[in-house]
Coordinates of C-alpha atoms and ligand atoms in Angstrom, one line a residue:
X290 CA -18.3 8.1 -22.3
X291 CA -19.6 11.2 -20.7
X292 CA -21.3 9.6 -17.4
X293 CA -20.2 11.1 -14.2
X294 CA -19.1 8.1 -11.5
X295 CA -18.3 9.5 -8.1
X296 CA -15.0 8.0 -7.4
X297 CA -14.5 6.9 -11.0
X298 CA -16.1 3.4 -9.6
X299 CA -15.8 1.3 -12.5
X300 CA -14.5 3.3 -15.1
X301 CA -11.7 1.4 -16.6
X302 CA -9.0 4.3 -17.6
X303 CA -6.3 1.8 -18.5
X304 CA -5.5 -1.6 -20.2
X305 CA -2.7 -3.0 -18.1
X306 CA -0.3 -6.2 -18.2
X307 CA 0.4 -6.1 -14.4
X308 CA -1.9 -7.6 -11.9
X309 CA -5.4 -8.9 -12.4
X310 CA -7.7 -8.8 -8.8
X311 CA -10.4 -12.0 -9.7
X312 CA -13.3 -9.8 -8.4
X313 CA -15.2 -13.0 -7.9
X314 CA -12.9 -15.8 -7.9
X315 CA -10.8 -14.2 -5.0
X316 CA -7.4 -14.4 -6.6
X317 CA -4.9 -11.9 -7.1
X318 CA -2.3 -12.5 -10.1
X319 CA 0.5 -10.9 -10.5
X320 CA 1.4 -11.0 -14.8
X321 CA -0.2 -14.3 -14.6
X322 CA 1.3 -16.2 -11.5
X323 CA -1.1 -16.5 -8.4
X324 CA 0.5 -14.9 -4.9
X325 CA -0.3 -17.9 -3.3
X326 CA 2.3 -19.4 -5.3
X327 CA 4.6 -16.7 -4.9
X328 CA 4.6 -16.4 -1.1
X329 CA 7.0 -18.7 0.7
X330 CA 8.8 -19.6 -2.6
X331 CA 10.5 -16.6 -3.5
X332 CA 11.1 -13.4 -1.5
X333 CA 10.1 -10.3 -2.6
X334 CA 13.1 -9.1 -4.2
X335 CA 12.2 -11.8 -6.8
X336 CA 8.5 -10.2 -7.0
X337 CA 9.8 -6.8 -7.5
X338 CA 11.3 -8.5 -11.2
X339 CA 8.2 -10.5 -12.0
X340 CA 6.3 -6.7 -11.4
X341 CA 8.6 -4.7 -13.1
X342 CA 10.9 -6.7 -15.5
X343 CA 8.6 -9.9 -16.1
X344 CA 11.4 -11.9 -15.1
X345 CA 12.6 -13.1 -11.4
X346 CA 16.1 -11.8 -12.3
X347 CA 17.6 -9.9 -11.6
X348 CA 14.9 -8.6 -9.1
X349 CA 15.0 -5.7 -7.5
X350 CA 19.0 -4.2 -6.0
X351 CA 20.6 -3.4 -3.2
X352 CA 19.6 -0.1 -1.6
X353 CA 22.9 2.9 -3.0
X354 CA 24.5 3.7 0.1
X355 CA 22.1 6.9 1.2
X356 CA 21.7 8.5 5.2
X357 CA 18.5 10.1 6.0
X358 CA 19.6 13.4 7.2
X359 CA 17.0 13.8 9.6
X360 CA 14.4 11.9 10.1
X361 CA 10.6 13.4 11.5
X362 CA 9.0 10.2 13.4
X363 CA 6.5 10.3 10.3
X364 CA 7.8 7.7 8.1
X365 CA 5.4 8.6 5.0
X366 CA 6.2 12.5 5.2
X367 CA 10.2 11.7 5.1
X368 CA 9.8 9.1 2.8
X369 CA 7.6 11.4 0.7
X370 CA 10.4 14.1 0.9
X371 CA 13.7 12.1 0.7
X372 CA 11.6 10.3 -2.7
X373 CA 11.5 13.5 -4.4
X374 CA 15.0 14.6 -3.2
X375 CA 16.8 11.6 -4.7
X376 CA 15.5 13.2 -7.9
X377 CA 17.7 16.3 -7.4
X378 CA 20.5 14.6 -6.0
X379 CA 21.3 12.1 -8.7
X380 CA 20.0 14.3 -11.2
X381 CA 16.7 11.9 -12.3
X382 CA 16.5 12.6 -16.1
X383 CA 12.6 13.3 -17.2
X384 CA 10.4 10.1 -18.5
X385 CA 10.2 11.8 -21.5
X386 CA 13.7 11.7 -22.1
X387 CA 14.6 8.6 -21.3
X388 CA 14.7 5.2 -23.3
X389 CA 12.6 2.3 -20.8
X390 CA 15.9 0.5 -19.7
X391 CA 17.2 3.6 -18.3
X392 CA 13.8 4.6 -16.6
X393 CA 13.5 1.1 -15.5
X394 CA 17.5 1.4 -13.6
X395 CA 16.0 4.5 -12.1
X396 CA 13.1 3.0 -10.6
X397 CA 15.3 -0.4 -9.4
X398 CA 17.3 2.4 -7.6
X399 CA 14.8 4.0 -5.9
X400 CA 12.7 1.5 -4.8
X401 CA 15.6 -0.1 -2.9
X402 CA 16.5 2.9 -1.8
X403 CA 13.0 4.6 -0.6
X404 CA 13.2 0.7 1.5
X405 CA 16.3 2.2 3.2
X406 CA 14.5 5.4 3.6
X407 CA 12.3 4.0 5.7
X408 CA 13.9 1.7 7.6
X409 CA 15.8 4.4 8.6
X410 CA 13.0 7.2 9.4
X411 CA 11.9 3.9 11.9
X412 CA 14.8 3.9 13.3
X413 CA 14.7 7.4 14.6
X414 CA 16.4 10.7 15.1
X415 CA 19.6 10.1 17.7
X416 CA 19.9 6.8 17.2
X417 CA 23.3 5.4 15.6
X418 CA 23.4 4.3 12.0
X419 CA 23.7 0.3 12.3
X420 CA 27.3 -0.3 9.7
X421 CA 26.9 -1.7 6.6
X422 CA 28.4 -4.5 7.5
X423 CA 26.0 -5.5 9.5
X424 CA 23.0 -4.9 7.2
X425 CA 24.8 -6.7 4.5
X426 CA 24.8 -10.0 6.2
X427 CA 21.0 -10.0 5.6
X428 CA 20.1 -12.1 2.7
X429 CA 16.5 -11.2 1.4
X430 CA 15.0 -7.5 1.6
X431 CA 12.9 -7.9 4.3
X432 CA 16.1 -9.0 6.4
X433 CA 18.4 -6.5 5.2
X434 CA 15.7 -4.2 6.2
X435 CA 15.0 -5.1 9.7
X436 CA 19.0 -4.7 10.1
X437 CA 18.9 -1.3 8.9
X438 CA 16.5 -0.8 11.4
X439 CA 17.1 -2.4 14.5
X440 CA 20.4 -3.9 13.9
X441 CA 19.0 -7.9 14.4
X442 CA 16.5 -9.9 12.2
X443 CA 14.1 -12.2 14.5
X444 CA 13.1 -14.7 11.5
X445 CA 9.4 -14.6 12.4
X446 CA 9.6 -11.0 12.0
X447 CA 11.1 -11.8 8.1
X448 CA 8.7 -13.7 7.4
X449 CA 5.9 -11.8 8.7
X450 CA 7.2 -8.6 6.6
X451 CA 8.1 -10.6 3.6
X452 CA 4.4 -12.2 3.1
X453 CA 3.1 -9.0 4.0
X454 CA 5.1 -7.1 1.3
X455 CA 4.3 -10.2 -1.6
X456 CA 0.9 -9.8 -0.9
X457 CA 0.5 -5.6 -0.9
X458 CA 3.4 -5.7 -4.2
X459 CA 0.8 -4.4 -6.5
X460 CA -3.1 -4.5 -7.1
X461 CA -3.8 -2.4 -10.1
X462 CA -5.2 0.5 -10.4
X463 CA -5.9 2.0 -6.4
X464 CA -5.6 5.7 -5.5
X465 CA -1.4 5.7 -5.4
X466 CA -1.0 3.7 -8.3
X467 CA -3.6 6.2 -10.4
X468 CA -1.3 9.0 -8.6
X469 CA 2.0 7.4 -9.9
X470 CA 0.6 7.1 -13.4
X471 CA -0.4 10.6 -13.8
X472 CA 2.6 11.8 -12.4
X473 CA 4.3 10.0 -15.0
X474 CA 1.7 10.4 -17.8
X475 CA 3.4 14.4 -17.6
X476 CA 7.1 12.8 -18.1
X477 CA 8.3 14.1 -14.8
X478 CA 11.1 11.8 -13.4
X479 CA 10.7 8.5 -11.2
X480 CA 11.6 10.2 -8.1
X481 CA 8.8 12.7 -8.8
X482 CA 6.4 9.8 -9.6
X483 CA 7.1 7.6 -6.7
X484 CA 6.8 10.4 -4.0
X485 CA 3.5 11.5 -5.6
X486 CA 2.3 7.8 -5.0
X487 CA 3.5 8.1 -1.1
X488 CA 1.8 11.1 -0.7
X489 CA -1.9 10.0 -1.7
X490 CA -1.2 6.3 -0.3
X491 CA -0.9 8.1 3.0
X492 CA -4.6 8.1 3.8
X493 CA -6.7 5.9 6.5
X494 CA -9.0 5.1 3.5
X495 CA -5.9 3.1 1.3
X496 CA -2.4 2.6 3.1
X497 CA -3.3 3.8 6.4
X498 CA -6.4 1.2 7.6
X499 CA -3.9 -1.3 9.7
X500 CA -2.9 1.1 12.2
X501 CA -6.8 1.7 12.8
X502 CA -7.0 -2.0 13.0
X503 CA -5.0 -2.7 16.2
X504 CA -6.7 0.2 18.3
X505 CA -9.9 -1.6 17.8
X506 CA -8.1 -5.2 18.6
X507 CA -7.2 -3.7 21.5
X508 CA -10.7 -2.1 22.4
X509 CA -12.0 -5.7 22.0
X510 CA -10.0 -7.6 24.0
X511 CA -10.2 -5.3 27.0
X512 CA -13.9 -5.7 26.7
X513 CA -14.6 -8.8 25.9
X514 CA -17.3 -8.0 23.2
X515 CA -16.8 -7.7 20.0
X516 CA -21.0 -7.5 18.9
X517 CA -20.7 -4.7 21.2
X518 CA -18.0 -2.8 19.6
X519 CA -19.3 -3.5 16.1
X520 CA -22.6 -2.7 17.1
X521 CA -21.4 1.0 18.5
X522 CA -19.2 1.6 15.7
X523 CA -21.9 0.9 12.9
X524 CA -24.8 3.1 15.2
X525 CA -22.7 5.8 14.7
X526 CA -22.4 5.5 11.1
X527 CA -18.1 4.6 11.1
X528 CA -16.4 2.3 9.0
X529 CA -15.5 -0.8 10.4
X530 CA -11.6 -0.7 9.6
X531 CA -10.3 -3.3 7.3
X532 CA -13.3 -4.3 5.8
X533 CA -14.9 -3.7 2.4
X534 CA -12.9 -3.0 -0.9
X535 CA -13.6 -1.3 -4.1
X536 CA -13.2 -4.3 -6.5
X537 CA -13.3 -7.7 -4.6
X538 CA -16.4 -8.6 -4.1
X539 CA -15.5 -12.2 -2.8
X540 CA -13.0 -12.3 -0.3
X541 CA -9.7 -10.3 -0.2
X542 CA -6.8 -13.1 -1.4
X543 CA -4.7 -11.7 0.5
X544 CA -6.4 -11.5 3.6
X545 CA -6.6 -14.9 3.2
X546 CA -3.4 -15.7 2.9
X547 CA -2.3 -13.0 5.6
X548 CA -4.5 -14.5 7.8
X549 CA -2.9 -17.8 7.5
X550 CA 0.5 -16.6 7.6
X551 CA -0.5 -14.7 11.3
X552 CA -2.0 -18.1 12.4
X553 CA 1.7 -19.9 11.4
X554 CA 3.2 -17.2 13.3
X555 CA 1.5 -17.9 16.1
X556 CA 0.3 -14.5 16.5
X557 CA -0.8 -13.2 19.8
X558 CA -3.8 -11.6 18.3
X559 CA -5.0 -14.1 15.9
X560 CA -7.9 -15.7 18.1
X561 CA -9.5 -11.7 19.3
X562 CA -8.8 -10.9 15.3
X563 CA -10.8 -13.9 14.3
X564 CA -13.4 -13.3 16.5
X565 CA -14.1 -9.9 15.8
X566 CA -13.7 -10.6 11.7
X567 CA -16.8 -13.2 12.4
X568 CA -18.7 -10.7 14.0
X569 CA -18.2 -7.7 11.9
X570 CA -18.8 -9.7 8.7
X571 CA -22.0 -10.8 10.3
X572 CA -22.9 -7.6 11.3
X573 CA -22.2 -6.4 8.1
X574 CA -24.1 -8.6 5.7
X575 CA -27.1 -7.1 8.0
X576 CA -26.4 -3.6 8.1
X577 CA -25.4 -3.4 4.2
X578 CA -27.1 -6.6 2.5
X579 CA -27.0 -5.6 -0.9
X580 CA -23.6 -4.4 -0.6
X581 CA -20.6 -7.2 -0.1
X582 CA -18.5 -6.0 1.9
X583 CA -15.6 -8.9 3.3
X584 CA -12.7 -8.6 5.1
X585 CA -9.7 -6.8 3.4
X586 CA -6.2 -6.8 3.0
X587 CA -5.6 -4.3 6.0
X588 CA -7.3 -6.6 8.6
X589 CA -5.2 -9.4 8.7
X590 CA -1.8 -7.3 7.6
X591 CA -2.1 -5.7 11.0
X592 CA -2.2 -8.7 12.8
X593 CA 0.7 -9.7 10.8
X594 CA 2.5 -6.6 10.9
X595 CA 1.9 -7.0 14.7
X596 CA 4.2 -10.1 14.7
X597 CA 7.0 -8.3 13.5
X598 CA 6.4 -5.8 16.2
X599 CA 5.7 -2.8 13.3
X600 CA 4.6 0.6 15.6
X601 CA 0.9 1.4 14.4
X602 CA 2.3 4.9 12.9
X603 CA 4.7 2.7 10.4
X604 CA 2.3 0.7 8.6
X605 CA 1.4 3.1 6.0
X606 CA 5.2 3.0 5.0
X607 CA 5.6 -0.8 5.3
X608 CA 2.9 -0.3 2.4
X609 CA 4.7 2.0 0.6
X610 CA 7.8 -0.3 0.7
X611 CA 5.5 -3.2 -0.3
X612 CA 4.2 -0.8 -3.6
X613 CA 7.5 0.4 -5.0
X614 CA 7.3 -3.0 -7.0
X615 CA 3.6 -1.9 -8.4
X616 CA 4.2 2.0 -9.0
X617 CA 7.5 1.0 -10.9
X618 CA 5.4 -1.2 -13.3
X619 CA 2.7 1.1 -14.0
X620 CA 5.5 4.4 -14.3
X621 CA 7.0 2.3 -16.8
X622 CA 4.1 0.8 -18.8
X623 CA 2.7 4.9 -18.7
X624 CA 5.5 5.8 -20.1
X625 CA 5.3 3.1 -23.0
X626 CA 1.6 4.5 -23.4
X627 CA 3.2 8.1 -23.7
X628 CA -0.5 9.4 -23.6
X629 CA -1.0 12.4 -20.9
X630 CA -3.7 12.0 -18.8
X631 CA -6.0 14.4 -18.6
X632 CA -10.0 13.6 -17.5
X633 CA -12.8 16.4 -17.9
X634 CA -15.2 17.5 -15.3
X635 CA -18.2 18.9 -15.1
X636 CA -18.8 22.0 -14.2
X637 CA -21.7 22.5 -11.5
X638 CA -20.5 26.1 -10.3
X639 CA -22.6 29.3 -10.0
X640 CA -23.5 30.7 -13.0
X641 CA -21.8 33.6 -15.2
X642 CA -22.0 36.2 -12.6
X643 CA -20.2 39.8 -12.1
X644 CA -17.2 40.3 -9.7
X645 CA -19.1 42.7 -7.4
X646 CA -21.6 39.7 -6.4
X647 CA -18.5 38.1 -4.8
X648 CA -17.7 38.0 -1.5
X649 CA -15.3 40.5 -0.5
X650 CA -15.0 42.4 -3.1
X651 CA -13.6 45.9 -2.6
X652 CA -16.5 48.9 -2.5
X653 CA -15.8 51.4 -5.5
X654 CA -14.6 55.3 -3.8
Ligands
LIG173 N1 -17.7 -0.5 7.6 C1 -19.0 0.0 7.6 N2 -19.6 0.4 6.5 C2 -18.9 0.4 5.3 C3 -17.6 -0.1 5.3 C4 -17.0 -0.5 6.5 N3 -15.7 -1.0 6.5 N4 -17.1 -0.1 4.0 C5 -18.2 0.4 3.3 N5 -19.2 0.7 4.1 C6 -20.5 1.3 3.7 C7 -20.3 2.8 3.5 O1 -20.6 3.5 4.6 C8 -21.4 3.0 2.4 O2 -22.7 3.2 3.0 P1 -23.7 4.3 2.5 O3 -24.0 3.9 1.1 O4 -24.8 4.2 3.5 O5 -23.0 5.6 2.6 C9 -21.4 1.7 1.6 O6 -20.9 0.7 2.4 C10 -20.6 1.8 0.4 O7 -19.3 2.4 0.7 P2 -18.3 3.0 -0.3 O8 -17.4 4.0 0.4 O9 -19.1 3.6 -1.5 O10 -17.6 1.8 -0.8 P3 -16.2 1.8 -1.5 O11 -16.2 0.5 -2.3 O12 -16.0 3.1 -2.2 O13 -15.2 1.7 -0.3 C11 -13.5 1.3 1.1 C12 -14.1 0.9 -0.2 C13 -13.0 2.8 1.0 C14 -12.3 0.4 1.3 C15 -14.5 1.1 2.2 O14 -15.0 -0.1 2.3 C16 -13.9 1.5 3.6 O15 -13.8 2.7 3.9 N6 -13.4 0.5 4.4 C17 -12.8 0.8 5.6 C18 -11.4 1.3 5.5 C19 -10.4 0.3 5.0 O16 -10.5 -0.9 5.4 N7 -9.5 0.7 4.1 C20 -8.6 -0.2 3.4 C21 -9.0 -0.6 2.1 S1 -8.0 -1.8 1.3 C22 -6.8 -1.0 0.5 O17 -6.9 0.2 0.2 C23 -5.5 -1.6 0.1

């Protein structure tokens, strides 16, 4: 196939067991079971095994005892850094040297510890280190989490970042994921992978969309007017945050069922949130008509994020904790592929052309 798609839209550069996105039914699966099934009924930990192992048990483990020397206020940059150092400091052996239950213990041990990473970059330089006696009394990782944290677990808040982190688990082939498999295409080690994956997950334009999502929450309920916020934002040619998607072309199933969840949460935001979603997808349909573009996962995980009282500047590591369960399943079914990846492109550069009709290039004498 030698057609050029800007983006790689549509190109299919893997076959994968993992997690199918119904484009039009609006479903997510993940290796056959619906997430509306899974949310509720089991907690992530449990998700993390049907991802990675195909199996509920034994899930994903306990975070290894591990102290964030000091943390920046930007959770994606130390969770980035501490990812790859983990590597080093237990001496990560290369994909390519490893059988798949070993690289599969190395990914169980990062992912629960990359959660600690973060929980602790939130927690914040200065701040004591809450003892591990008191995190151990949580009983699911969203609650072992939040005492990491903050030292207390408000159950609302569990729930809240439990559903959340179901629904954001996996979802095929996005910009980290791609990241995570290239990384490991080259048999680096899983620390190497993973922190790749933070890295490009980082962006407004994948993890980072929620904490653009409040800001304009907020803009809406001072004013009163969401047609006139919507209206401004699309006059000037802006994205409307938290809406569109590359695949679904019905609506998000997760921003379904987030959106449910915020309402059983009684969030404080839900009504302004549902009022604005009914006005941009209005607004929408008439500025893009041929183009469906719905509400997406990051809407609605704001407002639920919001319950559990997540600062705006965390939400692109509450994803990342969320997607340790998907990179971990694609670095290991890579791996099982053992097939670098390497795409071609096309070269539209000047033509063959001497040095001296560079730019800067020294005069002779
Ligand atoms: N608001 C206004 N216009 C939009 C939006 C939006 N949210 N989304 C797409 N469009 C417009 C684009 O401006 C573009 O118009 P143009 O053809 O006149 O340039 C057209 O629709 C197609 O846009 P693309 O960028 O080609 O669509 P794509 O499928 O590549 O984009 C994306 C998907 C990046 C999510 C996009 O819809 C977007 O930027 N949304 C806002 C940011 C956001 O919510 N990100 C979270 C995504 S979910 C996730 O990553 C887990």
């Amino acid at each position: 196939m030698n057609e050029f798609k800007p983006g790689l839209e549509g190109v299919i550069a893997f076959e994968t067991e993992i997690a199918e996105p119904d484009r039009e039914g609006g479903a997510l699966r993940y290796r056959g079971v619906d997430i509306e099934e899974l949310v509720g009924r089991v907690p992530y930990e449990k998700v993390w095994g049907l991802l990675v192992d195909e199996s509920l048990d034994p899930g994903m483990p306990e975070p290894e005892p591990f102290v964030l020397a000091r943390p920046t206020g930007n959770a994606p940059s130390d969770l980035q850094a501490a990812t790859a150092r983990l590597s080093a400091e237990w001496g990560l052996r290369k994909l390519v040297d490893l059988d798949d239950r070993d690289a599969r213990d190395d990914l169980a041990r990062l992912s629960a510890t990359m959660m600690s990473v973060v929980a602790q970059s939130a927690r914040g330089r200065g701040q004591q280190r809450v003892p591990d006696d008191v995190v151990a009394q949580g009983e699911t990782a969203a609650e072992r989490f939040l005492l990491r944290w903050r030292g207390e677990a408000d159950p609302r808040h569990v729930k809240a970042i439990d559903t959340y982190w179901i629904c954001t688990a996996e979802h095929g082939l996005n910009a980290s994921t791609f990241t995570a498999r290239i990384t490991a295409s080259t048999g680096a080690d899983c620390g190497a992978a993973m922190s790749a994956a933070v890295g490009a997950l980082s962006g407004p334009l994948h993890g980072g969309a929620p904490a653009r999502v409040l800001p304009m929450l907020d803009e809406v309920e001072r004013t009163q007017d969401p047609e006139a916020y919507v209206k401004d934002v699309l006059a000037r040619h802006q994205r409307i945050m938290g809406f569109g998607h590359r695949i679904y072309r019905a609506e998000d199933p997760r921003a379904r069922l987030l959106r449910r969840t915020a309402k059983e949460l009684a969030s404080r935001r839900f009504e302004v949130a549902e009022e604005l979603e009914h006005v941009a997808l209005a607004a929408l349909r008439e500025y893009k008509p041929d183009r469906p573009l719905e509400t997406n996962v990051e809407f609605w995980s704001a407002v639920v994020l919001d319950v559990a009282e997540i600062p705006h500047d965390l939400t692109p590591a509450m994803f990342a904790c969320a997607r340790v369960a998907g990179w971990s399943a694609h670095i290991l079914e890579e791996k099982r592929t053992g097939r670098l990846i390497r795409p071609s492109a096309r070269y539209v550069g000047p033509s063959p052309r001497p040095l001296s009709a560079v730019a800067g290039t020294p005069v002779p004498g």
